[in-house]
Amino acid sequence: MELRRSFNEDEVNYDKYRPEYPAELFKDIISYSKIGSGSKLIEIGIGTGQATMPFIQLGCGITGIELGDKLSSFVADKYRAHNNFKVINADFMFCPIEENFYDLIYCATAFHWLPKEEAYIKIMKSLKRGGVLALFWNHPFPNRENDPSNMANRKIYNKFRPSNKKPVEFREKDCGIRIQELLQYGFEKVESKLYRRVRTLTTDAYIHLLNTYSDHLALDVNLKKQFEIEMRKAINEVGGNINIYDTIDLYLAKKP
């Protein structure tokens, strides 16, 4: 199975266990873009809509584009009461989109699945003059060396999925590549910002969360089963909860 299609396999689990985004992030997008009631938006890779409700409540007209048919059906039902929302089940790169029309196009933890150059070009064509592109990602980090729950997690990863690379928490300097990328493809007034938070999950919730990640879903069935048995045991031995240190990076840019 193509990895980016794996999220479509269990839409209910995805909706329940994937986190939403900080309220401050949406305030910053709205302040930068000056959108409001009646503004036209596209959300690329909407999933089950973890980044959608703040814009629905603002009164924007939102078109979500989602590759997965189950995810599309789920989010259509989730927001069925809102007449300013619709979803299209399609690959963004092959979906006909009106040019010079949209006030804001945004993508939450999904843009990396698209062919970069073609996606930037298509977005630029679709935005009206002065329209805004907002890209943001959540980077969960359960690998801090001063956190016993994180070290229990790392022990299981080292056993079942060893790597020569030491896990590194997302840093402000990591934003530079994306900023230069946006400038390279013709956007202007580029800004970035980081948001940080800590989530504490029960053992069960953490196992469910792992089952929303494409690399975990792609594991051999038997390996995946044993991995989860031992992860459950390791987290329970340190109290039955794990702390996840999230860094969310936001990029804002305008079409000239």
PDB file of C-alpha atoms in Angstrom:
ATOM      1  CA  MET A   1       0.000   0.000   0.000  1.00  0.00           C
ATOM      2  CA  GLU A   2       1.199   3.530  -0.788  1.00  0.00           C
ATOM      3  CA  LEU A   3       2.126   5.043   2.601  1.00  0.00           C
ATOM      4  CA  ARG A   4       0.077   8.210   2.201  1.00  0.00           C
ATOM      5  CA  ARG A   5      -3.020   6.066   1.656  1.00  0.00           C
ATOM      6  CA  SER A   6      -2.527   4.173   4.926  1.00  0.00           C
ATOM      7  CA  PHE A   7      -4.355   6.868   6.922  1.00  0.00           C
ATOM      8  CA  ASN A   8      -7.519   5.896   5.078  1.00  0.00           C
ATOM      9  CA  GLU A   9      -7.627   2.453   6.694  1.00  0.00           C
ATOM     10  CA  ASP A  10      -9.000   3.471  10.119  1.00  0.00           C
ATOM     11  CA  GLU A  11     -10.580   6.894   9.966  1.00  0.00           C
ATOM     12  CA  VAL A  12     -12.300   6.620  13.366  1.00  0.00           C
ATOM     13  CA  ASN A  13      -9.047   5.861  15.194  1.00  0.00           C
ATOM     14  CA  TYR A  14      -7.301   8.651  13.282  1.00  0.00           C
ATOM     15  CA  ASP A  15      -9.944  11.195  14.266  1.00  0.00           C
ATOM     16  CA  LYS A  16      -9.905  10.201  17.931  1.00  0.00           C
ATOM     17  CA  TYR A  17      -6.179  10.022  18.535  1.00  0.00           C
ATOM     18  CA  ARG A  18      -4.528  12.520  16.186  1.00  0.00           C
ATOM     19  CA  PRO A  19      -4.220  15.823  18.090  1.00  0.00           C
ATOM     20  CA  GLU A  20      -5.766  19.121  17.089  1.00  0.00           C
ATOM     21  CA  TYR A  21      -3.647  22.258  16.771  1.00  0.00           C
ATOM     22  CA  PRO A  22      -3.127  25.158  19.222  1.00  0.00           C
ATOM     23  CA  ALA A  23      -5.718  27.926  19.228  1.00  0.00           C
ATOM     24  CA  GLU A  24      -2.878  30.470  19.001  1.00  0.00           C
ATOM     25  CA  LEU A  25      -1.813  29.019  15.648  1.00  0.00           C
ATOM     26  CA  PHE A  26      -5.229  29.721  14.114  1.00  0.00           C
ATOM     27  CA  LYS A  27      -5.266  33.225  15.570  1.00  0.00           C
ATOM     28  CA  ASP A  28      -1.908  33.883  13.932  1.00  0.00           C
ATOM     29  CA  ILE A  29      -3.096  32.575  10.551  1.00  0.00           C
ATOM     30  CA  ILE A  30      -6.252  34.703  10.710  1.00  0.00           C
ATOM     31  CA  SER A  31      -4.313  37.811  11.781  1.00  0.00           C
ATOM     32  CA  TYR A  32      -1.736  37.420   9.010  1.00  0.00           C
ATOM     33  CA  SER A  33      -4.182  36.574   6.215  1.00  0.00           C
ATOM     34  CA  LYS A  34      -7.010  38.960   7.254  1.00  0.00           C
ATOM     35  CA  ILE A  35      -9.577  36.314   6.323  1.00  0.00           C
ATOM     36  CA  GLY A  36     -13.101  36.435   7.685  1.00  0.00           C
ATOM     37  CA  SER A  37     -16.655  35.473   6.915  1.00  0.00           C
ATOM     38  CA  GLY A  38     -17.018  34.700   3.214  1.00  0.00           C
ATOM     39  CA  SER A  39     -13.310  34.201   2.534  1.00  0.00           C
ATOM     40  CA  LYS A  40     -12.564  31.275   0.212  1.00  0.00           C
ATOM     41  CA  LEU A  41     -10.261  28.564   1.562  1.00  0.00           C
ATOM     42  CA  ILE A  42      -8.804  25.247   0.467  1.00  0.00           C
ATOM     43  CA  GLU A  43      -7.505  22.709   2.968  1.00  0.00           C
ATOM     44  CA  ILE A  44      -5.135  20.220   1.359  1.00  0.00           C
ATOM     45  CA  GLY A  45      -5.189  16.739   2.879  1.00  0.00           C
ATOM     46  CA  ILE A  46      -7.972  17.486   5.329  1.00  0.00           C
ATOM     47  CA  GLY A  47      -7.965  14.013   6.888  1.00  0.00           C
ATOM     48  CA  THR A  48     -10.725  13.999   9.508  1.00  0.00           C
ATOM     49  CA  GLY A  49     -10.654  17.753   9.985  1.00  0.00           C
ATOM     50  CA  GLN A  50      -8.363  18.396  12.960  1.00  0.00           C
ATOM     51  CA  ALA A  51      -7.488  21.827  11.528  1.00  0.00           C
ATOM     52  CA  THR A  52     -10.861  22.800  10.095  1.00  0.00           C
ATOM     53  CA  MET A  53     -13.344  23.929  12.746  1.00  0.00           C
ATOM     54  CA  PRO A  54     -11.747  27.318  13.586  1.00  0.00           C
ATOM     55  CA  PHE A  55     -12.214  28.397   9.950  1.00  0.00           C
ATOM     56  CA  ILE A  56     -15.739  26.986   9.779  1.00  0.00           C
ATOM     57  CA  GLN A  57     -16.624  28.995  12.890  1.00  0.00           C
ATOM     58  CA  LEU A  58     -15.134  32.104  11.293  1.00  0.00           C
ATOM     59  CA  GLY A  59     -17.643  31.766   8.456  1.00  0.00           C
ATOM     60  CA  CYS A  60     -15.131  31.024   5.688  1.00  0.00           C
ATOM     61  CA  GLY A  61     -16.151  28.945   2.697  1.00  0.00           C
ATOM     62  CA  ILE A  62     -13.928  25.874   2.961  1.00  0.00           C
ATOM     63  CA  THR A  63     -13.214  23.205   0.387  1.00  0.00           C
ATOM     64  CA  GLY A  64     -11.349  20.254   1.845  1.00  0.00           C
ATOM     65  CA  ILE A  65      -9.443  18.035  -0.584  1.00  0.00           C
ATOM     66  CA  GLU A  66      -8.740  14.506   0.620  1.00  0.00           C
ATOM     67  CA  LEU A  67      -7.225  11.525  -1.172  1.00  0.00           C
ATOM     68  CA  GLY A  68      -8.782   8.865   1.079  1.00  0.00           C
ATOM     69  CA  ASP A  69     -12.381   7.941   0.329  1.00  0.00           C
ATOM     70  CA  LYS A  70     -13.111   6.810   3.905  1.00  0.00           C
ATOM     71  CA  LEU A  71     -11.565   9.949   5.344  1.00  0.00           C
ATOM     72  CA  SER A  72     -13.548  12.081   2.897  1.00  0.00           C
ATOM     73  CA  SER A  73     -16.824  10.427   3.868  1.00  0.00           C
ATOM     74  CA  PHE A  74     -15.985  10.730   7.552  1.00  0.00           C
ATOM     75  CA  VAL A  75     -15.192  14.443   7.456  1.00  0.00           C
ATOM     76  CA  ALA A  76     -18.198  15.186   5.222  1.00  0.00           C
ATOM     77  CA  ASP A  77     -20.412  13.608   7.866  1.00  0.00           C
ATOM     78  CA  LYS A  78     -18.520  15.247  10.734  1.00  0.00           C
ATOM     79  CA  TYR A  79     -19.206  18.748   9.385  1.00  0.00           C
ATOM     80  CA  ARG A  80     -22.513  18.050   7.619  1.00  0.00           C
ATOM     81  CA  ALA A  81     -24.323  20.695   9.692  1.00  0.00           C
ATOM     82  CA  HIS A  82     -22.156  23.474   8.256  1.00  0.00           C
ATOM     83  CA  ASN A  83     -23.198  24.773   4.842  1.00  0.00           C
ATOM     84  CA  ASN A  84     -19.902  26.656   4.413  1.00  0.00           C
ATOM     85  CA  PHE A  85     -17.951  23.393   4.169  1.00  0.00           C
ATOM     86  CA  LYS A  86     -17.540  20.767   1.477  1.00  0.00           C
ATOM     87  CA  VAL A  87     -15.012  18.020   0.765  1.00  0.00           C
ATOM     88  CA  ILE A  88     -13.725  16.645  -2.516  1.00  0.00           C
ATOM     89  CA  ASN A  89     -12.352  13.106  -2.622  1.00  0.00           C
ATOM     90  CA  ALA A  90      -9.355  13.623  -4.918  1.00  0.00           C
ATOM     91  CA  ASP A  91      -5.607  13.941  -5.175  1.00  0.00           C
ATOM     92  CA  PHE A  92      -4.864  17.661  -4.866  1.00  0.00           C
ATOM     93  CA  MET A  93      -2.412  17.490  -7.757  1.00  0.00           C
ATOM     94  CA  PHE A  94      -5.096  16.234 -10.161  1.00  0.00           C
ATOM     95  CA  CYS A  95      -8.082  18.135  -8.783  1.00  0.00           C
ATOM     96  CA  PRO A  96      -9.319  21.014 -10.994  1.00  0.00           C
ATOM     97  CA  ILE A  97      -9.073  24.229  -8.974  1.00  0.00           C
ATOM     98  CA  GLU A  98     -10.110  27.723 -10.002  1.00  0.00           C
ATOM     99  CA  GLU A  99      -7.156  30.038 -10.539  1.00  0.00           C
ATOM    100  CA  ASN A 100      -6.616  33.444  -8.873  1.00  0.00           C
ATOM    101  CA  PHE A 101      -9.570  32.749  -6.578  1.00  0.00           C
ATOM    102  CA  TYR A 102      -8.646  31.649  -3.062  1.00  0.00           C
ATOM    103  CA  ASP A 103      -7.852  33.868  -0.065  1.00  0.00           C
ATOM    104  CA  LEU A 104      -6.083  31.114   1.878  1.00  0.00           C
ATOM    105  CA  ILE A 105      -4.773  27.663   1.055  1.00  0.00           C
ATOM    106  CA  TYR A 106      -3.504  25.677   3.999  1.00  0.00           C
ATOM    107  CA  CYS A 107      -2.174  22.234   4.766  1.00  0.00           C
ATOM    108  CA  ALA A 108      -1.759  20.603   8.181  1.00  0.00           C
ATOM    109  CA  THR A 109       0.941  17.915   8.502  1.00  0.00           C
ATOM    110  CA  ALA A 110       0.384  16.692   4.943  1.00  0.00           C
ATOM    111  CA  PHE A 111       2.283  18.888   2.477  1.00  0.00           C
ATOM    112  CA  HIS A 112       5.339  16.581   2.554  1.00  0.00           C
ATOM    113  CA  TRP A 113       3.283  13.936   0.702  1.00  0.00           C
ATOM    114  CA  LEU A 114       2.983  16.185  -2.374  1.00  0.00           C
ATOM    115  CA  PRO A 115       5.509  16.686  -5.196  1.00  0.00           C
ATOM    116  CA  LYS A 116       7.016  19.911  -3.925  1.00  0.00           C
ATOM    117  CA  GLU A 117       7.632  21.960  -7.048  1.00  0.00           C
ATOM    118  CA  GLU A 118       4.354  21.076  -8.752  1.00  0.00           C
ATOM    119  CA  ALA A 119       2.394  21.710  -5.558  1.00  0.00           C
ATOM    120  CA  TYR A 120       3.878  25.161  -4.986  1.00  0.00           C
ATOM    121  CA  ILE A 121       3.179  26.133  -8.595  1.00  0.00           C
ATOM    122  CA  LYS A 122      -0.423  24.959  -8.406  1.00  0.00           C
ATOM    123  CA  ILE A 123      -1.008  26.748  -5.100  1.00  0.00           C
ATOM    124  CA  MET A 124       0.470  29.965  -6.455  1.00  0.00           C
ATOM    125  CA  LYS A 125      -1.859  29.832  -9.463  1.00  0.00           C
ATOM    126  CA  SER A 126      -4.898  29.139  -7.280  1.00  0.00           C
ATOM    127  CA  LEU A 127      -4.395  31.994  -4.822  1.00  0.00           C
ATOM    128  CA  LYS A 128      -5.681  35.448  -5.612  1.00  0.00           C
ATOM    129  CA  ARG A 129      -3.186  38.311  -5.493  1.00  0.00           C
ATOM    130  CA  GLY A 130      -2.240  38.812  -1.856  1.00  0.00           C
ATOM    131  CA  GLY A 131      -3.651  35.401  -0.978  1.00  0.00           C
ATOM    132  CA  VAL A 132      -1.925  33.388   1.707  1.00  0.00           C
ATOM    133  CA  LEU A 133      -0.383  29.946   1.951  1.00  0.00           C
ATOM    134  CA  ALA A 134      -0.199  28.450   5.461  1.00  0.00           C
ATOM    135  CA  LEU A 135       1.752  25.246   6.038  1.00  0.00           C
ATOM    136  CA  PHE A 136       2.102  23.647   9.442  1.00  0.00           C
ATOM    137  CA  TRP A 137       3.249  20.383  10.985  1.00  0.00           C
ATOM    138  CA  ASN A 138       3.114  18.739  14.373  1.00  0.00           C
ATOM    139  CA  HIS A 139       6.397  17.091  15.393  1.00  0.00           C
ATOM    140  CA  PRO A 140       5.768  14.746  18.330  1.00  0.00           C
ATOM    141  CA  PHE A 141       8.863  13.886  20.368  1.00  0.00           C
ATOM    142  CA  PRO A 142       8.629  11.060  22.936  1.00  0.00           C
ATOM    143  CA  ASN A 143      12.406  10.690  23.298  1.00  0.00           C
ATOM    144  CA  ARG A 144      13.625  13.072  26.010  1.00  0.00           C
ATOM    145  CA  GLU A 145      16.398  11.480  28.024  1.00  0.00           C
ATOM    146  CA  ASN A 146      15.207  13.024  31.309  1.00  0.00           C
ATOM    147  CA  ASP A 147      11.726  11.500  31.025  1.00  0.00           C
ATOM    148  CA  PRO A 148      11.348   7.860  32.186  1.00  0.00           C
ATOM    149  CA  SER A 149       8.287   7.316  29.979  1.00  0.00           C
ATOM    150  CA  ASN A 150      10.267   8.504  26.959  1.00  0.00           C
ATOM    151  CA  MET A 151      13.181   6.227  27.775  1.00  0.00           C
ATOM    152  CA  ALA A 152      10.789   3.267  28.052  1.00  0.00           C
ATOM    153  CA  ASN A 153       9.515   4.167  24.596  1.00  0.00           C
ATOM    154  CA  ARG A 154      13.039   4.480  23.185  1.00  0.00           C
ATOM    155  CA  LYS A 155      14.008   1.075  24.593  1.00  0.00           C
ATOM    156  CA  ILE A 156      11.290  -0.605  22.524  1.00  0.00           C
ATOM    157  CA  TYR A 157      12.111   1.367  19.385  1.00  0.00           C
ATOM    158  CA  ASN A 158      15.781   0.455  19.743  1.00  0.00           C
ATOM    159  CA  LYS A 159      14.846  -3.212  20.004  1.00  0.00           C
ATOM    160  CA  PHE A 160      12.333  -3.450  17.159  1.00  0.00           C
ATOM    161  CA  ARG A 161      13.224  -0.496  14.932  1.00  0.00           C
ATOM    162  CA  PRO A 162      16.886   0.352  15.554  1.00  0.00           C
ATOM    163  CA  SER A 163      18.424   3.353  13.837  1.00  0.00           C
ATOM    164  CA  ASN A 164      21.877   4.877  13.616  1.00  0.00           C
ATOM    165  CA  LYS A 165      20.296   8.322  13.939  1.00  0.00           C
ATOM    166  CA  LYS A 166      19.733   9.724  17.403  1.00  0.00           C
ATOM    167  CA  PRO A 167      16.214  11.220  17.716  1.00  0.00           C
ATOM    168  CA  VAL A 168      16.415  15.010  17.663  1.00  0.00           C
ATOM    169  CA  GLU A 169      13.661  17.359  18.785  1.00  0.00           C
ATOM    170  CA  PHE A 170      12.492  19.902  16.170  1.00  0.00           C
ATOM    171  CA  ARG A 171      14.337  23.215  16.573  1.00  0.00           C
ATOM    172  CA  GLU A 172      13.835  26.761  15.412  1.00  0.00           C
ATOM    173  CA  LYS A 173      16.802  26.539  13.045  1.00  0.00           C
ATOM    174  CA  ASP A 174      15.011  23.700  11.223  1.00  0.00           C
ATOM    175  CA  CYS A 175      12.521  26.254   9.884  1.00  0.00           C
ATOM    176  CA  GLY A 176      15.111  27.788   7.578  1.00  0.00           C
ATOM    177  CA  ILE A 177      14.792  25.198   4.830  1.00  0.00           C
ATOM    178  CA  ARG A 178      11.037  25.724   4.463  1.00  0.00           C
ATOM    179  CA  ILE A 179      11.392  29.518   4.559  1.00  0.00           C
ATOM    180  CA  GLN A 180      13.942  29.449   1.733  1.00  0.00           C
ATOM    181  CA  GLU A 181      11.732  27.066  -0.205  1.00  0.00           C
ATOM    182  CA  LEU A 182       8.778  29.446  -0.072  1.00  0.00           C
ATOM    183  CA  LEU A 183      10.934  32.339  -1.223  1.00  0.00           C
ATOM    184  CA  GLN A 184      12.406  30.206  -4.001  1.00  0.00           C
ATOM    185  CA  TYR A 185       8.944  29.491  -5.414  1.00  0.00           C
ATOM    186  CA  GLY A 186       7.960  33.143  -5.507  1.00  0.00           C
ATOM    187  CA  PHE A 187       6.132  33.772  -2.254  1.00  0.00           C
ATOM    188  CA  GLU A 188       6.808  36.908  -0.253  1.00  0.00           C
ATOM    189  CA  LYS A 189       6.512  38.235   3.324  1.00  0.00           C
ATOM    190  CA  VAL A 190       7.371  34.793   4.651  1.00  0.00           C
ATOM    191  CA  GLU A 191       7.028  34.269   8.391  1.00  0.00           C
ATOM    192  CA  SER A 192       7.455  31.267  10.666  1.00  0.00           C
ATOM    193  CA  LYS A 193       6.583  30.515  14.262  1.00  0.00           C
ATOM    194  CA  LEU A 194       6.899  27.590  16.680  1.00  0.00           C
ATOM    195  CA  TYR A 195       4.389  26.432  19.283  1.00  0.00           C
ATOM    196  CA  ARG A 196       5.169  23.911  22.005  1.00  0.00           C
ATOM    197  CA  ARG A 197       3.030  21.743  24.247  1.00  0.00           C
ATOM    198  CA  VAL A 198       3.123  18.500  26.217  1.00  0.00           C
ATOM    199  CA  ARG A 199       0.523  15.753  25.846  1.00  0.00           C
ATOM    200  CA  THR A 200       0.231  12.943  28.375  1.00  0.00           C
ATOM    201  CA  LEU A 201      -1.305   9.770  26.967  1.00  0.00           C
ATOM    202  CA  THR A 202      -2.293   6.521  28.619  1.00  0.00           C
ATOM    203  CA  THR A 203      -0.670   3.358  27.349  1.00  0.00           C
ATOM    204  CA  ASP A 204      -3.784   2.432  25.372  1.00  0.00           C
ATOM    205  CA  ALA A 205      -4.055   5.893  23.829  1.00  0.00           C
ATOM    206  CA  TYR A 206      -0.397   5.798  22.802  1.00  0.00           C
ATOM    207  CA  ILE A 207      -0.798   2.434  21.068  1.00  0.00           C
ATOM    208  CA  HIS A 208      -3.831   3.802  19.235  1.00  0.00           C
ATOM    209  CA  LEU A 209      -1.848   6.899  18.250  1.00  0.00           C
ATOM    210  CA  LEU A 210       0.982   4.750  16.868  1.00  0.00           C
ATOM    211  CA  ASN A 211      -1.613   3.084  14.661  1.00  0.00           C
ATOM    212  CA  THR A 212      -2.259   6.418  12.928  1.00  0.00           C
ATOM    213  CA  TYR A 213       1.363   6.647  11.704  1.00  0.00           C
ATOM    214  CA  SER A 214       2.108   5.359   8.220  1.00  0.00           C
ATOM    215  CA  ASP A 215       5.492   3.852   9.132  1.00  0.00           C
ATOM    216  CA  HIS A 216       3.974   1.891  12.019  1.00  0.00           C
ATOM    217  CA  LEU A 217       1.095   0.644   9.887  1.00  0.00           C
ATOM    218  CA  ALA A 218       3.599  -0.537   7.279  1.00  0.00           C
ATOM    219  CA  LEU A 219       5.375  -2.895   9.690  1.00  0.00           C
ATOM    220  CA  ASP A 220       5.192  -6.645   9.201  1.00  0.00           C
ATOM    221  CA  VAL A 221       2.062  -7.896  10.998  1.00  0.00           C
ATOM    222  CA  ASN A 222       3.918 -10.137  13.438  1.00  0.00           C
ATOM    223  CA  LEU A 223       6.595  -7.539  14.160  1.00  0.00           C
ATOM    224  CA  LYS A 224       3.926  -4.899  14.739  1.00  0.00           C
ATOM    225  CA  LYS A 225       2.036  -7.158  17.154  1.00  0.00           C
ATOM    226  CA  GLN A 226       5.130  -7.963  19.239  1.00  0.00           C
ATOM    227  CA  PHE A 227       6.244  -4.322  19.160  1.00  0.00           C
ATOM    228  CA  GLU A 228       2.902  -3.232  20.622  1.00  0.00           C
ATOM    229  CA  ILE A 229       2.904  -5.955  23.304  1.00  0.00           C
ATOM    230  CA  GLU A 230       6.329  -4.913  24.539  1.00  0.00           C
ATOM    231  CA  MET A 231       5.596  -1.186  24.224  1.00  0.00           C
ATOM    232  CA  ARG A 232       2.485  -1.630  26.331  1.00  0.00           C
ATOM    233  CA  LYS A 233       4.498  -3.501  28.978  1.00  0.00           C
ATOM    234  CA  ALA A 234       7.301  -0.925  29.008  1.00  0.00           C
ATOM    235  CA  ILE A 235       4.968   2.080  29.422  1.00  0.00           C
ATOM    236  CA  ASN A 236       2.909   0.330  32.084  1.00  0.00           C
ATOM    237  CA  GLU A 237       6.082  -0.397  34.077  1.00  0.00           C
ATOM    238  CA  VAL A 238       6.771   3.345  34.398  1.00  0.00           C
ATOM    239  CA  GLY A 239       3.248   4.303  35.448  1.00  0.00           C
ATOM    240  CA  GLY A 240       0.991   3.703  32.473  1.00  0.00           C
ATOM    241  CA  ASN A 241       1.404   7.130  30.843  1.00  0.00           C
ATOM    242  CA  ILE A 242       3.783   8.637  28.314  1.00  0.00           C
ATOM    243  CA  ASN A 243       4.603  12.306  27.797  1.00  0.00           C
ATOM    244  CA  ILE A 244       4.831  13.531  24.220  1.00  0.00           C
ATOM    245  CA  TYR A 245       6.621  16.825  23.620  1.00  0.00           C
ATOM    246  CA  ASP A 246       5.074  18.478  20.573  1.00  0.00           C
ATOM    247  CA  THR A 247       6.594  21.214  18.449  1.00  0.00           C
ATOM    248  CA  ILE A 248       4.287  22.729  15.832  1.00  0.00           C
ATOM    249  CA  ASP A 249       5.937  24.789  13.098  1.00  0.00           C
ATOM    250  CA  LEU A 250       3.875  27.278  11.083  1.00  0.00           C
ATOM    251  CA  TYR A 251       4.861  28.996   7.830  1.00  0.00           C
ATOM    252  CA  LEU A 252       2.924  31.904   6.358  1.00  0.00           C
ATOM    253  CA  ALA A 253       3.563  33.438   2.938  1.00  0.00           C
ATOM    254  CA  LYS A 254       1.763  35.668   0.430  1.00  0.00           C
ATOM    255  CA  LYS A 255       1.316  35.581  -3.309  1.00  0.00           C
ATOM    256  CA  PRO A 256       2.681  38.842  -4.730  1.00  0.00           C
TER     257      PRO A 256
END
